[in-house]
PDB file of C-alpha atoms in Angstrom:
ATOM      1  CA  MET A  14     116.569  11.436 141.572  1.00 65.00           C
ATOM      2  CA  THR A  15     114.077  10.608 138.877  1.00 71.00           C
ATOM      3  CA  ASP A  16     112.982  14.078 138.168  1.00 75.00           C
ATOM      4  CA  ARG A  17     116.769  15.079 137.529  1.00 80.00           C
ATOM      5  CA  ILE A  18     117.237  12.149 135.139  1.00 83.00           C
ATOM      6  CA  LEU A  19     114.065  13.210 133.353  1.00 83.00           C
ATOM      7  CA  SER A  20     115.295  16.838 133.477  1.00 86.00           C
ATOM      8  CA  PHE A  21     118.560  15.956 132.035  1.00 88.00           C
ATOM      9  CA  PHE A  22     116.930  14.005 129.125  1.00 90.00           C
ATOM     10  CA  LEU A  23     114.551  16.674 128.416  1.00 90.00           C
ATOM     11  CA  LEU A  24     117.363  19.401 128.362  1.00 90.00           C
ATOM     12  CA  VAL A  25     119.222  17.266 125.687  1.00 92.00           C
ATOM     13  CA  LEU A  26     116.020  17.272 123.833  1.00 93.00           C
ATOM     14  CA  ALA A  27     115.527  20.905 124.240  1.00 92.00           C
ATOM     15  CA  LEU A  28     118.996  21.691 122.977  1.00 93.00           C
ATOM     16  CA  VAL A  29     118.478  19.618 119.896  1.00 93.00           C
ATOM     17  CA  TYR A  30     115.185  21.350 119.268  1.00 91.00           C
ATOM     18  CA  GLY A  31     116.889  24.657 119.774  1.00 90.00           C
ATOM     19  CA  PHE A  32     119.738  23.637 117.451  1.00 91.00           C
ATOM     20  CA  LEU A  33     117.216  22.362 114.732  1.00 90.00           C
ATOM     21  CA  SER A  34     115.116  25.544 115.015  1.00 87.00           C
ATOM     22  CA  LEU A  35     118.360  27.570 114.081  1.00 86.00           C
ATOM     23  CA  LYS A  36     118.399  25.659 110.875  1.00 84.00           C
ATOM     24  CA  LEU A  37     114.830  26.422 110.238  1.00 79.00           C
ATOM     25  CA  HIS A  38     114.532  28.494 106.742  1.00 74.00           C
ATOM     26  CA  VAL A  39     111.671  29.272 104.503  1.00 72.00           C
ATOM     27  CA  PRO A  40     112.587  30.247 100.965  1.00 71.00           C
ATOM     28  CA  PHE A  41     109.541  32.868 100.974  1.00 69.00           C
ATOM     29  CA  SER A  42     108.433  34.836 103.756  1.00 63.00           C
ATOM     30  CA  TYR A  43     106.276  37.700 104.271  1.00 65.00           C
ATOM     31  CA  ASP A  44     107.800  38.354 107.816  1.00 67.00           C
ATOM     32  CA  PRO A  45     111.479  39.633 107.970  1.00 70.00           C
ATOM     33  CA  LEU A  46     112.225  37.555 110.954  1.00 70.00           C
ATOM     34  CA  GLY A  47     110.780  34.334 109.623  1.00 71.00           C
ATOM     35  CA  PRO A  48     109.593  31.198 111.523  1.00 76.00           C
ATOM     36  CA  LYS A  49     112.668  31.042 113.743  1.00 81.00           C
ATOM     37  CA  PRO A  50     111.887  33.334 116.714  1.00 84.00           C
ATOM     38  CA  VAL A  51     109.023  31.191 118.226  1.00 86.00           C
ATOM     39  CA  PRO A  52     110.863  27.820 118.454  1.00 89.00           C
ATOM     40  CA  LEU A  53     113.871  29.500 119.690  1.00 90.00           C
ATOM     41  CA  MET A  54     112.098  31.119 122.568  1.00 92.00           C
ATOM     42  CA  LEU A  55     110.269  27.936 123.506  1.00 92.00           C
ATOM     43  CA  ALA A  56     113.494  26.073 123.513  1.00 92.00           C
ATOM     44  CA  GLY A  57     115.392  29.111 125.622  1.00 93.00           C
ATOM     45  CA  LEU A  58     112.382  28.924 128.191  1.00 94.00           C
ATOM     46  CA  LEU A  59     112.447  25.138 128.376  1.00 93.00           C
ATOM     47  CA  ILE A  60     116.268  25.194 128.744  1.00 92.00           C
ATOM     48  CA  ARG A  61     116.113  27.602 131.580  1.00 93.00           C
ATOM     49  CA  LEU A  62     113.135  25.860 133.398  1.00 89.00           C
ATOM     50  CA  LEU A  63     115.045  22.512 133.063  1.00 89.00           C
ATOM     51  CA  ILE A  64     118.343  23.841 134.199  1.00 90.00           C
ATOM     52  CA  LEU A  65     116.408  25.267 137.369  1.00 88.00           C
ATOM     53  CA  LEU A  66     114.714  21.847 137.888  1.00 86.00           C
ATOM     54  CA  LEU A  67     118.275  20.227 137.716  1.00 86.00           C
ATOM     55  CA  ILE A  68     119.647  22.497 140.221  1.00 87.00           C
ATOM     56  CA  ARG A  69     116.720  22.447 142.658  1.00 83.00           C
ATOM     57  CA  PRO A  70     114.581  19.231 142.223  1.00 78.00           C
ATOM     58  CA  LEU A  71     111.032  19.254 143.582  1.00 73.00           C
ATOM     59  CA  LYS A  72     109.448  16.700 145.936  1.00 75.00           C
ATOM     60  CA  ILE A  73     106.650  15.149 144.092  1.00 70.00           C
ATOM     61  CA  SER A  74     104.114  12.685 144.968  1.00 73.00           C
ATOM     62  CA  LEU A  75     102.272  10.726 142.162  1.00 68.00           C
ATOM     63  CA  PRO A  76      98.553  11.700 141.628  1.00 71.00           C
ATOM     64  CA  GLU A  77      95.478   9.733 142.523  1.00 77.00           C
ATOM     65  CA  SER A  78      94.375   6.859 140.171  1.00 81.00           C
ATOM     66  CA  GLN A  79      91.183   8.978 139.496  1.00 84.00           C
ATOM     67  CA  SER A  80      93.463  11.854 138.227  1.00 84.00           C
ATOM     68  CA  LEU A  81      95.479   9.458 135.998  1.00 83.00           C
ATOM     69  CA  ILE A  82      92.380   8.174 134.474  1.00 89.00           C
ATOM     70  CA  ARG A  83      90.943  11.493 133.575  1.00 90.00           C
ATOM     71  CA  CYS A  84      94.392  12.441 132.101  1.00 88.00           C
ATOM     72  CA  GLY A  85      94.160   9.347 129.719  1.00 92.00           C
ATOM     73  CA  TRP A  86      90.606  10.238 128.810  1.00 94.00           C
ATOM     74  CA  LEU A  87      92.046  13.791 127.996  1.00 95.00           C
ATOM     75  CA  LEU A  88      94.656  12.265 125.788  1.00 95.00           C
ATOM     76  CA  LEU A  89      92.100  10.240 124.003  1.00 97.00           C
ATOM     77  CA  ILE A  90      89.860  13.236 123.439  1.00 97.00           C
ATOM     78  CA  LEU A  91      92.738  15.075 122.155  1.00 95.00           C
ATOM     79  CA  LEU A  92      93.721  12.250 119.865  1.00 96.00           C
ATOM     80  CA  PHE A  93      90.092  12.152 118.686  1.00 96.00           C
ATOM     81  CA  TYR A  94      90.338  15.925 117.856  1.00 95.00           C
ATOM     82  CA  GLN A  95      93.358  15.468 115.860  1.00 93.00           C
ATOM     83  CA  VAL A  96      92.081  12.508 113.805  1.00 94.00           C
ATOM     84  CA  THR A  97      88.594  14.017 113.120  1.00 93.00           C
ATOM     85  CA  TRP A  98      90.051  17.524 112.363  1.00 90.00           C
ATOM     86  CA  GLU A  99      89.801  17.335 108.538  1.00 89.00           C
ATOM     87  CA  TYR A 100      86.849  14.663 108.194  1.00 92.00           C
ATOM     88  CA  LEU A 101      84.415  16.351 110.551  1.00 93.00           C
ATOM     89  CA  GLY A 102      85.663  19.896 109.986  1.00 91.00           C
ATOM     90  CA  PHE A 103      86.627  22.457 112.536  1.00 93.00           C
ATOM     91  CA  LEU A 104      83.235  23.308 113.805  1.00 93.00           C
ATOM     92  CA  LEU A 105      82.029  19.827 114.510  1.00 94.00           C
ATOM     93  CA  SER A 106      85.242  18.249 115.901  1.00 95.00           C
ATOM     94  CA  THR A 107      85.797  21.325 118.098  1.00 95.00           C
ATOM     95  CA  THR A 108      82.133  21.027 119.488  1.00 96.00           C
ATOM     96  CA  ILE A 109      82.473  17.340 120.261  1.00 96.00           C
ATOM     97  CA  SER A 110      85.990  17.712 121.767  1.00 96.00           C
ATOM     98  CA  VAL A 111      85.151  20.589 123.953  1.00 97.00           C
ATOM     99  CA  TYR A 112      81.866  18.997 125.081  1.00 97.00           C
ATOM    100  CA  LEU A 113      83.752  15.709 126.071  1.00 96.00           C
ATOM    101  CA  THR A 114      86.316  17.808 127.912  1.00 96.00           C
ATOM    102  CA  SER A 115      83.709  19.831 129.796  1.00 95.00           C
ATOM    103  CA  ARG A 116      81.957  16.631 130.824  1.00 94.00           C
ATOM    104  CA  LEU A 117      85.297  15.306 131.922  1.00 93.00           C
ATOM    105  CA  PHE A 118      85.485  18.234 134.237  1.00 91.00           C
ATOM    106  CA  ARG A 119      81.916  17.662 135.612  1.00 91.00           C
ATOM    107  CA  CYS A 120      80.023  20.219 133.797  1.00 92.00           C
ATOM    108  CA  SER A 121      76.249  19.308 133.362  1.00 94.00           C
ATOM    109  CA  TRP A 122      75.283  18.227 129.879  1.00 94.00           C
ATOM    110  CA  MET A 123      73.629  21.479 129.206  1.00 96.00           C
ATOM    111  CA  GLN A 124      76.601  23.738 130.290  1.00 94.00           C
ATOM    112  CA  GLY A 125      79.001  21.432 128.267  1.00 95.00           C
ATOM    113  CA  LEU A 126      76.906  21.668 125.132  1.00 96.00           C
ATOM    114  CA  MET A 127      76.405  25.442 125.415  1.00 96.00           C
ATOM    115  CA  VAL A 128      80.032  26.206 126.006  1.00 96.00           C
ATOM    116  CA  ALA A 129      81.167  23.879 123.319  1.00 96.00           C
ATOM    117  CA  LEU A 130      78.799  25.607 120.810  1.00 97.00           C
ATOM    118  CA  ILE A 131      79.688  29.116 121.882  1.00 97.00           C
ATOM    119  CA  LEU A 132      83.436  28.506 121.875  1.00 96.00           C
ATOM    120  CA  SER A 133      83.548  26.728 118.532  1.00 95.00           C
ATOM    121  CA  VAL A 134      81.450  29.162 116.712  1.00 95.00           C
ATOM    122  CA  LEU A 135      83.373  32.013 118.131  1.00 96.00           C
ATOM    123  CA  SER A 136      86.702  30.694 117.563  1.00 95.00           C
ATOM    124  CA  TYR A 137      85.542  29.845 113.887  1.00 94.00           C
ATOM    125  CA  GLY A 138      84.380  33.394 113.484  1.00 94.00           C
ATOM    126  CA  LEU A 139      87.759  34.798 115.051  1.00 94.00           C
ATOM    127  CA  PHE A 140      89.916  32.653 112.805  1.00 91.00           C
ATOM    128  CA  ASN A 141      87.946  32.710 109.450  1.00 90.00           C
ATOM    129  CA  PHE A 142      86.717  36.467 109.396  1.00 91.00           C
ATOM    130  CA  LEU A 143      89.181  38.406 111.606  1.00 90.00           C
ATOM    131  CA  LEU A 144      92.537  36.724 111.018  1.00 88.00           C
ATOM    132  CA  ASP A 145      91.659  35.261 107.509  1.00 87.00           C
ATOM    133  CA  VAL A 146      92.686  31.732 108.307  1.00 86.00           C
ATOM    134  CA  SER A 147      90.823  29.229 106.371  1.00 86.00           C
ATOM    135  CA  LEU A 148      89.682  26.165 108.585  1.00 88.00           C
ATOM    136  CA  PRO A 149      88.287  23.026 107.306  1.00 87.00           C
ATOM    137  CA  LEU A 150      84.565  22.495 106.901  1.00 87.00           C
ATOM    138  CA  GLY A 151      84.803  18.772 106.900  1.00 86.00           C
ATOM    139  CA  ARG A 152      84.922  16.243 104.103  1.00 86.00           C
ATOM    140  CA  ILE A 153      81.450  14.788 105.348  1.00 86.00           C
ATOM    141  CA  PHE A 154      79.755  18.058 104.273  1.00 80.00           C
ATOM    142  CA  SER A 155      81.273  18.223 100.739  1.00 78.00           C
ATOM    143  CA  TYR A 156      79.077  17.456  97.821  1.00 73.00           C
ATOM    144  CA  SER A 157      81.987  16.144  95.396  1.00 60.00           C
TER     145      SER A 157
END
């Protein structure tokens, strides 16, 4: 029964999200569609899945306490990443966050460090050079 109550609550939120995304308007746009399609598609997908969950609820069991602790640590890592994004810069905060996440999933420290360094450098190169999206280098590295 609790999954149906949660599904109904989330369905109301998805409908509000979809309605607010219809009102989304940017005065200048280089794209003829504008920013509306992505939030509308997300709202539509969420609404369909929640209606399916309302009709046919799932039998669920709560995860083990160890899994809940790991989820809590993962939330803290994501919060750390969001808070340190501009101060430490993309490369350093991504490297630290990916390293901590890999350690959370039981990688060795060397594997975690290598994955974190390679992923952060490749994603920085992809966004900065191929997609022309400027990412923050960090306030701690600025001279002024």
